[in-house]
Amino acid sequence: MTAKKISLTRYLVEEQRVDDRIPAQLRLLIEVVARACKSISHAVNKGALGGVLGSAESENVQGEVQKKLDIIANEVLIEANEWGGHLAAMGSEEMDSIYVVPNRYPQGEYLLLFDPLDGSSNIDVNVSIGTIFSVLRKPEGHPGVTEEDFLQAGAKQVAAGYCIYGPQTTLVLTVGDGVAMFTLDREQGSFVLTQENVRIPEDTKEFAINMSNMRHWDAPVKRYVDECLAGKEGPRGKDFNMRWIASMVADVHRILTRGGIFMYPWDKREPGKPGKLRLMYEANPMSWLVEQAGGAATNGRERILDLQPKALHERVSVVLGSKNEVERVTQYHLEAR
Ligand code: AHG
Ligand code: MN
Ligand code: MN
């Protein structure tokens, strides 16, 4: 049987047709983001040949040294999106404040948030990295756009996804109608639908956490991981496997593909910070994807998508993946209170 190839464009047109699930402007916006990801993918692939490896001489707003590719990816996303007429403004991990679409371009009704290059520490070692994005509607009732307009709970997202640059370049998307995966066909230059209705198994034997922080963890996290490590003879009655790629996109991609639990919890290293990962352009889009695939995502206590953001670069504790495992970790936190 030769299955008909469905391009991202066709998938989006059909989403627009069925019950008007997505408006035309949102469809075009997603296409532009996908095009930007394609171009980032080409830059990533060139590696040393394209002079894109190594660090730049700058820090971002979170005090992290920027890699050249962090900056390149950020610029590609801004340039691709600013003139299309779909957006009012953008927010990025690599920019201190929001980027309002200049008034020489038509103003759109959406807000775009992104982590242009996730997994920066893996760029130079040729391990999978990615781009994460989240789309919100600009609140109505006032002209112009402010940072406040971005501070909407993740449950308000209208589209979210990521593009992973690994052995294959794969775009993973939700518009609230399940999760679909599109693989980049390099010869054709287009994203082709390769999986629909992605489902995360409710149970798993695989966990992902940076174990080097164990001594800094909170008791509920320690309890959960200790029980996994105890294996067949322990309270869980089964052996667990561990994976930690240090690119959230790659860890989440594995979980969407075969299940598992991912944790980047609060720890005692920097007790004032709720976690390492950022709510608006890492945790929210990933949490929505995971929920749309039947998984769960919490900060250890509450559903991430219900959290009311207070700042653009706010950090959050993250527990996501297979439903029963996430519920267990959340339960351990609630019991410890
Ligand atoms: P970024 O490269 O955008 O700053 O994000 C890196 C994040 C995330 O992708 C990953 O899960 C985590 O940082 C890895 O952190 P550790 O190096 O502490 O393991
Ligand atoms: Mn990141
Ligand atoms: Mn990043």
Coordinates of C-alpha atoms and ligand atoms in Angstrom, one line a residue:
M1 CA 0.0 0.0 0.0
T2 CA 1.4 3.4 -0.8
A3 CA 0.1 5.9 1.7
K4 CA -0.6 9.3 0.5
K5 CA 1.9 11.9 1.8
I6 CA 0.2 14.6 3.9
S7 CA 2.2 17.8 4.2
L8 CA 2.1 20.1 7.2
T9 CA 0.3 22.6 4.9
R10 CA -2.4 20.2 4.0
Y11 CA -2.8 19.0 7.6
L12 CA -3.3 22.6 8.7
V13 CA -5.7 23.4 5.9
E14 CA -7.8 20.4 7.0
E15 CA -7.6 21.5 10.6
Q16 CA -8.9 24.9 9.4
R17 CA -11.7 23.3 7.4
V18 CA -13.0 20.9 10.1
D19 CA -15.2 22.9 12.5
D20 CA -13.0 25.9 11.8
R21 CA -10.6 24.4 14.4
I22 CA -7.9 27.0 13.5
P23 CA -8.3 30.4 11.9
A24 CA -6.4 31.1 8.7
Q25 CA -4.1 33.6 10.5
L26 CA -3.0 30.9 13.0
R27 CA -2.4 28.4 10.2
L28 CA -0.2 30.8 8.4
L29 CA 1.7 31.6 11.6
I30 CA 2.4 27.9 12.2
E31 CA 3.7 27.6 8.6
V32 CA 6.1 30.5 9.2
V33 CA 7.4 29.0 12.4
A34 CA 7.9 25.7 10.6
R35 CA 9.8 27.5 7.8
A36 CA 12.0 29.1 10.4
C37 CA 12.7 25.7 12.0
K38 CA 13.6 24.3 8.6
S39 CA 16.2 27.0 8.2
I40 CA 17.5 26.6 11.8
S41 CA 17.8 22.8 11.0
H42 CA 20.0 23.6 8.0
A43 CA 22.3 25.8 10.1
V44 CA 22.5 23.1 12.8
N45 CA 23.3 20.5 10.1
K46 CA 26.2 22.5 8.7
G47 CA 27.9 22.6 12.2
A48 CA 31.6 23.4 12.0
L49 CA 31.3 23.9 8.2
G50 CA 28.9 26.8 8.7
G51 CA 30.9 28.3 11.5
V52 CA 27.9 28.1 13.9
L53 CA 29.5 26.1 16.8
G54 CA 30.9 27.6 20.0
S55 CA 30.0 30.5 22.2
A56 CA 29.1 34.0 21.5
E57 CA 30.6 36.7 23.7
S58 CA 27.3 37.5 25.5
E59 CA 24.9 36.5 28.2
N60 CA 21.1 36.3 28.1
V61 CA 18.7 37.7 30.6
Q62 CA 19.1 34.6 32.8
G63 CA 22.9 35.1 33.0
E64 CA 23.6 32.1 30.8
V65 CA 26.4 32.4 28.2
Q66 CA 24.9 32.4 24.8
K67 CA 26.0 30.0 22.1
K68 CA 26.3 31.3 18.5
L69 CA 23.4 29.0 17.5
D70 CA 21.2 30.5 20.3
I71 CA 21.5 33.9 18.7
I72 CA 21.2 32.7 15.1
A73 CA 18.1 30.7 15.9
N74 CA 16.6 33.7 17.7
E75 CA 17.3 35.9 14.7
V76 CA 15.9 33.4 12.2
L77 CA 12.6 33.2 14.2
I78 CA 12.2 37.0 14.5
E79 CA 13.0 37.7 10.9
A80 CA 10.7 35.0 9.6
N81 CA 7.8 36.1 11.8
E82 CA 7.9 39.9 12.0
W83 CA 6.5 40.8 8.6
G84 CA 3.8 38.2 8.1
G85 CA 0.9 40.1 9.7
H86 CA 0.0 37.3 12.1
L87 CA 1.8 38.5 15.2
A88 CA 1.6 41.4 17.5
A89 CA 4.7 40.5 19.5
M90 CA 7.2 37.8 20.4
G91 CA 8.9 36.7 23.6
S92 CA 12.1 34.6 23.7
E93 CA 14.5 33.0 26.1
E94 CA 17.2 35.0 24.4
M95 CA 15.6 38.5 24.7
D96 CA 15.2 40.4 27.9
S97 CA 11.9 41.9 27.0
I98 CA 9.2 41.3 24.4
Y99 CA 9.8 42.2 20.7
V100 CA 6.8 44.2 19.4
V101 CA 6.3 43.9 15.7
P102 CA 7.4 47.2 14.2
N103 CA 4.6 49.4 13.0
R104 CA 5.9 49.4 9.4
Y105 CA 4.4 45.8 9.2
P106 CA 0.8 44.8 9.6
Q107 CA -0.2 43.8 13.2
G108 CA -1.6 40.4 13.8
E109 CA -3.7 39.1 16.7
Y110 CA -1.3 36.5 18.1
L111 CA 1.7 36.4 20.5
L112 CA 4.5 34.0 19.9
L113 CA 6.9 32.7 22.6
F114 CA 9.9 30.6 22.0
D115 CA 13.1 28.9 23.2
P116 CA 15.0 29.3 20.0
L117 CA 17.5 26.6 20.8
D118 CA 16.9 24.2 23.6
G119 CA 19.7 22.0 24.8
S120 CA 22.4 24.5 24.1
S121 CA 25.0 22.4 26.0
N122 CA 24.5 19.7 23.3
I123 CA 25.2 21.9 20.3
D124 CA 28.9 21.4 20.1
V125 CA 28.8 17.7 20.9
N126 CA 26.4 16.8 18.0
V127 CA 23.5 15.6 20.3
S128 CA 19.9 16.4 19.5
I129 CA 18.7 20.0 20.2
G130 CA 15.5 21.8 19.3
T131 CA 13.2 24.8 19.1
I132 CA 10.2 25.1 21.4
F133 CA 7.3 27.4 20.7
S134 CA 4.0 28.5 22.2
V135 CA 1.2 30.7 20.7
L136 CA -1.3 32.8 22.6
R137 CA -4.0 35.2 21.5
K138 CA -3.4 38.8 22.2
P139 CA -6.0 40.0 24.7
E140 CA -8.6 42.3 23.2
G141 CA -9.7 45.7 24.5
H142 CA -6.6 47.8 24.3
P143 CA -4.3 49.0 21.5
G144 CA -0.7 48.1 21.4
V145 CA 0.9 45.2 23.3
T146 CA 2.6 44.9 26.6
E147 CA 4.5 42.2 28.5
E148 CA 1.3 41.7 30.7
D149 CA -0.5 40.5 27.6
F150 CA 1.8 37.5 27.5
L151 CA 1.1 36.5 31.1
Q152 CA -1.6 34.0 30.3
A153 CA -1.9 30.5 31.8
G154 CA -0.7 27.7 29.6
A155 CA -4.3 26.5 29.3
K156 CA -4.9 29.5 27.0
Q157 CA -2.4 28.4 24.4
V158 CA -3.9 28.1 20.9
A159 CA -0.9 26.2 19.4
A160 CA 2.3 24.7 20.8
G161 CA 5.1 22.5 19.6
Y162 CA 8.7 21.9 19.1
C163 CA 11.1 21.0 16.3
I164 CA 13.8 18.5 17.2
Y165 CA 17.1 18.6 15.2
G166 CA 18.3 15.0 15.6
P167 CA 19.0 12.1 13.3
Q168 CA 15.8 13.3 11.7
T169 CA 14.3 16.8 11.9
T170 CA 10.8 16.4 13.3
L171 CA 8.2 19.0 14.0
V172 CA 5.7 18.1 16.8
L173 CA 2.5 20.1 17.0
T174 CA -0.7 20.5 18.8
V175 CA -3.5 22.9 18.1
G176 CA -5.7 21.3 20.8
D177 CA -6.7 18.4 18.6
G178 CA -4.1 15.8 19.7
V179 CA -0.5 15.6 18.8
A180 CA 0.9 15.2 15.3
M181 CA 4.5 14.6 14.2
F182 CA 5.9 15.8 10.9
T183 CA 9.3 14.6 9.6
L184 CA 11.3 17.0 7.4
D185 CA 11.8 15.6 3.9
R186 CA 15.0 17.2 2.9
E187 CA 14.7 16.4 -0.8
Q188 CA 11.2 17.9 -1.0
G189 CA 11.9 20.6 1.6
S190 CA 8.6 20.0 3.3
F191 CA 7.4 18.6 6.6
V192 CA 5.4 15.4 6.0
L193 CA 2.9 13.9 8.5
T194 CA 4.5 10.8 10.0
Q195 CA 2.4 10.2 13.1
E196 CA -1.0 11.3 14.3
N197 CA -2.9 10.8 17.6
V198 CA 0.4 10.4 19.5
R199 CA -0.4 8.6 22.8
I200 CA 1.9 8.3 25.9
P201 CA 1.5 5.0 27.8
E202 CA 0.1 5.6 31.3
D203 CA 2.8 3.5 32.9
T204 CA 6.5 3.4 32.3
K205 CA 9.8 1.9 33.5
E206 CA 11.9 4.8 32.4
F207 CA 12.7 8.0 34.2
A208 CA 14.7 11.1 33.3
I209 CA 16.3 13.4 35.9
N210 CA 19.7 14.9 36.4
M211 CA 21.0 12.5 39.1
S212 CA 24.0 14.6 39.9
N213 CA 21.6 16.9 41.8
M214 CA 20.3 14.1 44.0
R215 CA 21.8 15.5 47.2
H216 CA 20.0 18.8 46.6
W217 CA 16.5 17.3 46.0
D218 CA 13.4 17.7 48.1
A219 CA 12.3 14.6 50.0
P220 CA 9.4 13.6 47.7
V221 CA 11.6 13.6 44.6
K222 CA 14.2 11.5 46.5
R223 CA 11.6 9.1 47.6
Y224 CA 10.3 8.6 44.1
V225 CA 13.7 8.0 42.5
D226 CA 14.9 5.8 45.4
E227 CA 11.8 3.6 44.8
C228 CA 12.6 3.4 41.1
L229 CA 16.3 2.5 41.9
A230 CA 15.2 -0.3 44.3
G231 CA 13.9 -2.1 41.2
K232 CA 12.1 -5.5 41.4
E233 CA 12.9 -6.0 45.1
G234 CA 11.6 -2.5 46.0
P235 CA 8.1 -1.2 46.5
R236 CA 7.5 -0.7 42.8
G237 CA 8.2 -4.3 42.0
K238 CA 9.9 -3.6 38.7
D239 CA 13.3 -2.5 37.4
F240 CA 13.6 1.0 36.0
N241 CA 15.9 2.4 33.3
M242 CA 17.2 5.9 33.3
R243 CA 17.8 8.4 30.4
W244 CA 19.0 12.1 30.6
I245 CA 19.8 13.8 27.4
A246 CA 20.0 17.3 28.8
S247 CA 17.9 18.7 25.9
M248 CA 14.3 18.9 27.1
V249 CA 13.1 18.6 23.5
A250 CA 14.9 15.2 23.2
D251 CA 13.7 13.9 26.5
V252 CA 10.1 14.9 25.8
H253 CA 10.3 13.5 22.3
R254 CA 11.4 10.1 23.7
I255 CA 8.5 10.3 26.2
L256 CA 6.0 11.1 23.5
T257 CA 7.3 8.2 21.5
R258 CA 7.6 5.5 24.1
G259 CA 6.5 6.9 27.5
G260 CA 8.5 7.8 30.6
I261 CA 8.7 10.5 33.2
F262 CA 10.8 13.7 33.0
M263 CA 11.6 15.8 36.1
Y264 CA 13.5 19.0 36.6
P265 CA 12.4 19.7 40.1
W266 CA 13.1 22.6 42.5
D267 CA 16.3 21.9 44.4
K268 CA 18.4 23.4 47.2
R269 CA 21.2 24.7 45.0
E270 CA 19.2 27.9 44.4
P271 CA 16.3 27.7 46.8
G272 CA 14.9 31.0 45.7
K273 CA 14.3 29.7 42.2
P274 CA 11.2 27.5 41.6
G275 CA 13.2 25.4 39.2
K276 CA 15.6 25.7 36.2
L277 CA 13.1 25.5 33.3
R278 CA 11.1 28.4 32.1
L279 CA 7.3 28.4 32.4
M280 CA 6.2 30.3 29.3
Y281 CA 8.4 28.9 26.5
E282 CA 9.5 25.5 27.9
A283 CA 7.1 24.1 30.5
N284 CA 3.8 25.4 29.0
P285 CA 4.2 24.2 25.4
M286 CA 5.6 20.8 26.5
S287 CA 2.9 20.3 29.1
W288 CA 0.2 21.0 26.6
L289 CA 1.7 18.5 24.2
V290 CA 2.1 15.9 26.9
E291 CA -1.6 16.4 28.1
Q292 CA -2.8 16.2 24.5
A293 CA -1.1 12.9 24.2
G294 CA -2.8 11.5 27.3
G295 CA 0.1 12.3 29.8
A296 CA 0.2 14.7 32.7
A297 CA 2.3 17.7 33.8
T298 CA 2.6 19.3 37.2
N299 CA 5.1 21.4 39.2
G300 CA 4.9 18.7 41.8
R301 CA 1.7 20.1 43.3
E302 CA -0.4 21.8 40.6
R303 CA -1.2 21.3 37.0
I304 CA 1.4 23.4 35.1
L305 CA -1.2 24.7 32.5
D306 CA -3.2 26.3 35.4
L307 CA -0.4 28.3 36.7
Q308 CA -0.8 32.1 36.4
P309 CA 2.5 33.5 35.1
K310 CA 3.9 36.5 36.9
A311 CA 6.9 37.2 34.6
L312 CA 8.0 36.5 31.1
H313 CA 11.1 34.5 32.2
E314 CA 9.5 32.9 35.2
R315 CA 11.0 29.5 36.2
V316 CA 9.0 26.5 37.3
S317 CA 9.5 23.0 38.7
V318 CA 8.6 20.4 36.1
V319 CA 7.3 16.8 36.4
L320 CA 5.8 15.5 33.1
G321 CA 5.1 12.3 31.1
S322 CA 3.3 9.0 31.7
K323 CA 0.1 9.8 33.7
N324 CA 0.4 7.3 36.5
E325 CA 4.0 8.2 37.3
V326 CA 3.3 11.9 37.3
E327 CA 0.4 11.4 39.6
R328 CA 2.5 9.4 41.9
V329 CA 5.2 12.1 42.2
T330 CA 2.6 14.7 42.7
Q331 CA 0.9 12.6 45.4
Y332 CA 4.3 12.2 47.2
H333 CA 4.6 16.1 47.2
L334 CA 1.1 16.6 48.5
E335 CA 1.6 14.0 51.3
A336 CA 4.8 15.6 52.4
R337 CA 3.1 19.0 53.0
Ligands
AHG1 P1 18.5 25.8 27.3 O1 19.5 25.2 26.5 O2 17.4 26.4 26.4 O3 19.0 26.8 28.3 O4 17.7 24.6 28.1 C1 18.4 23.6 28.7 C2 17.5 22.9 29.7 C3 16.8 21.7 29.2 O5 16.8 21.6 27.8 C4 17.5 20.5 29.8 O6 16.5 19.6 30.2 C5 18.2 21.1 31.0 O7 18.4 22.5 30.7 C6 19.5 20.4 31.3 O8 20.0 20.9 32.5 P2 21.3 20.3 33.2 O9 22.4 20.7 32.4 O10 21.2 20.9 34.6 O11 21.1 18.8 33.3
MN2 MN 15.6 25.3 26.9
MN3 MN 17.5 27.9 24.8

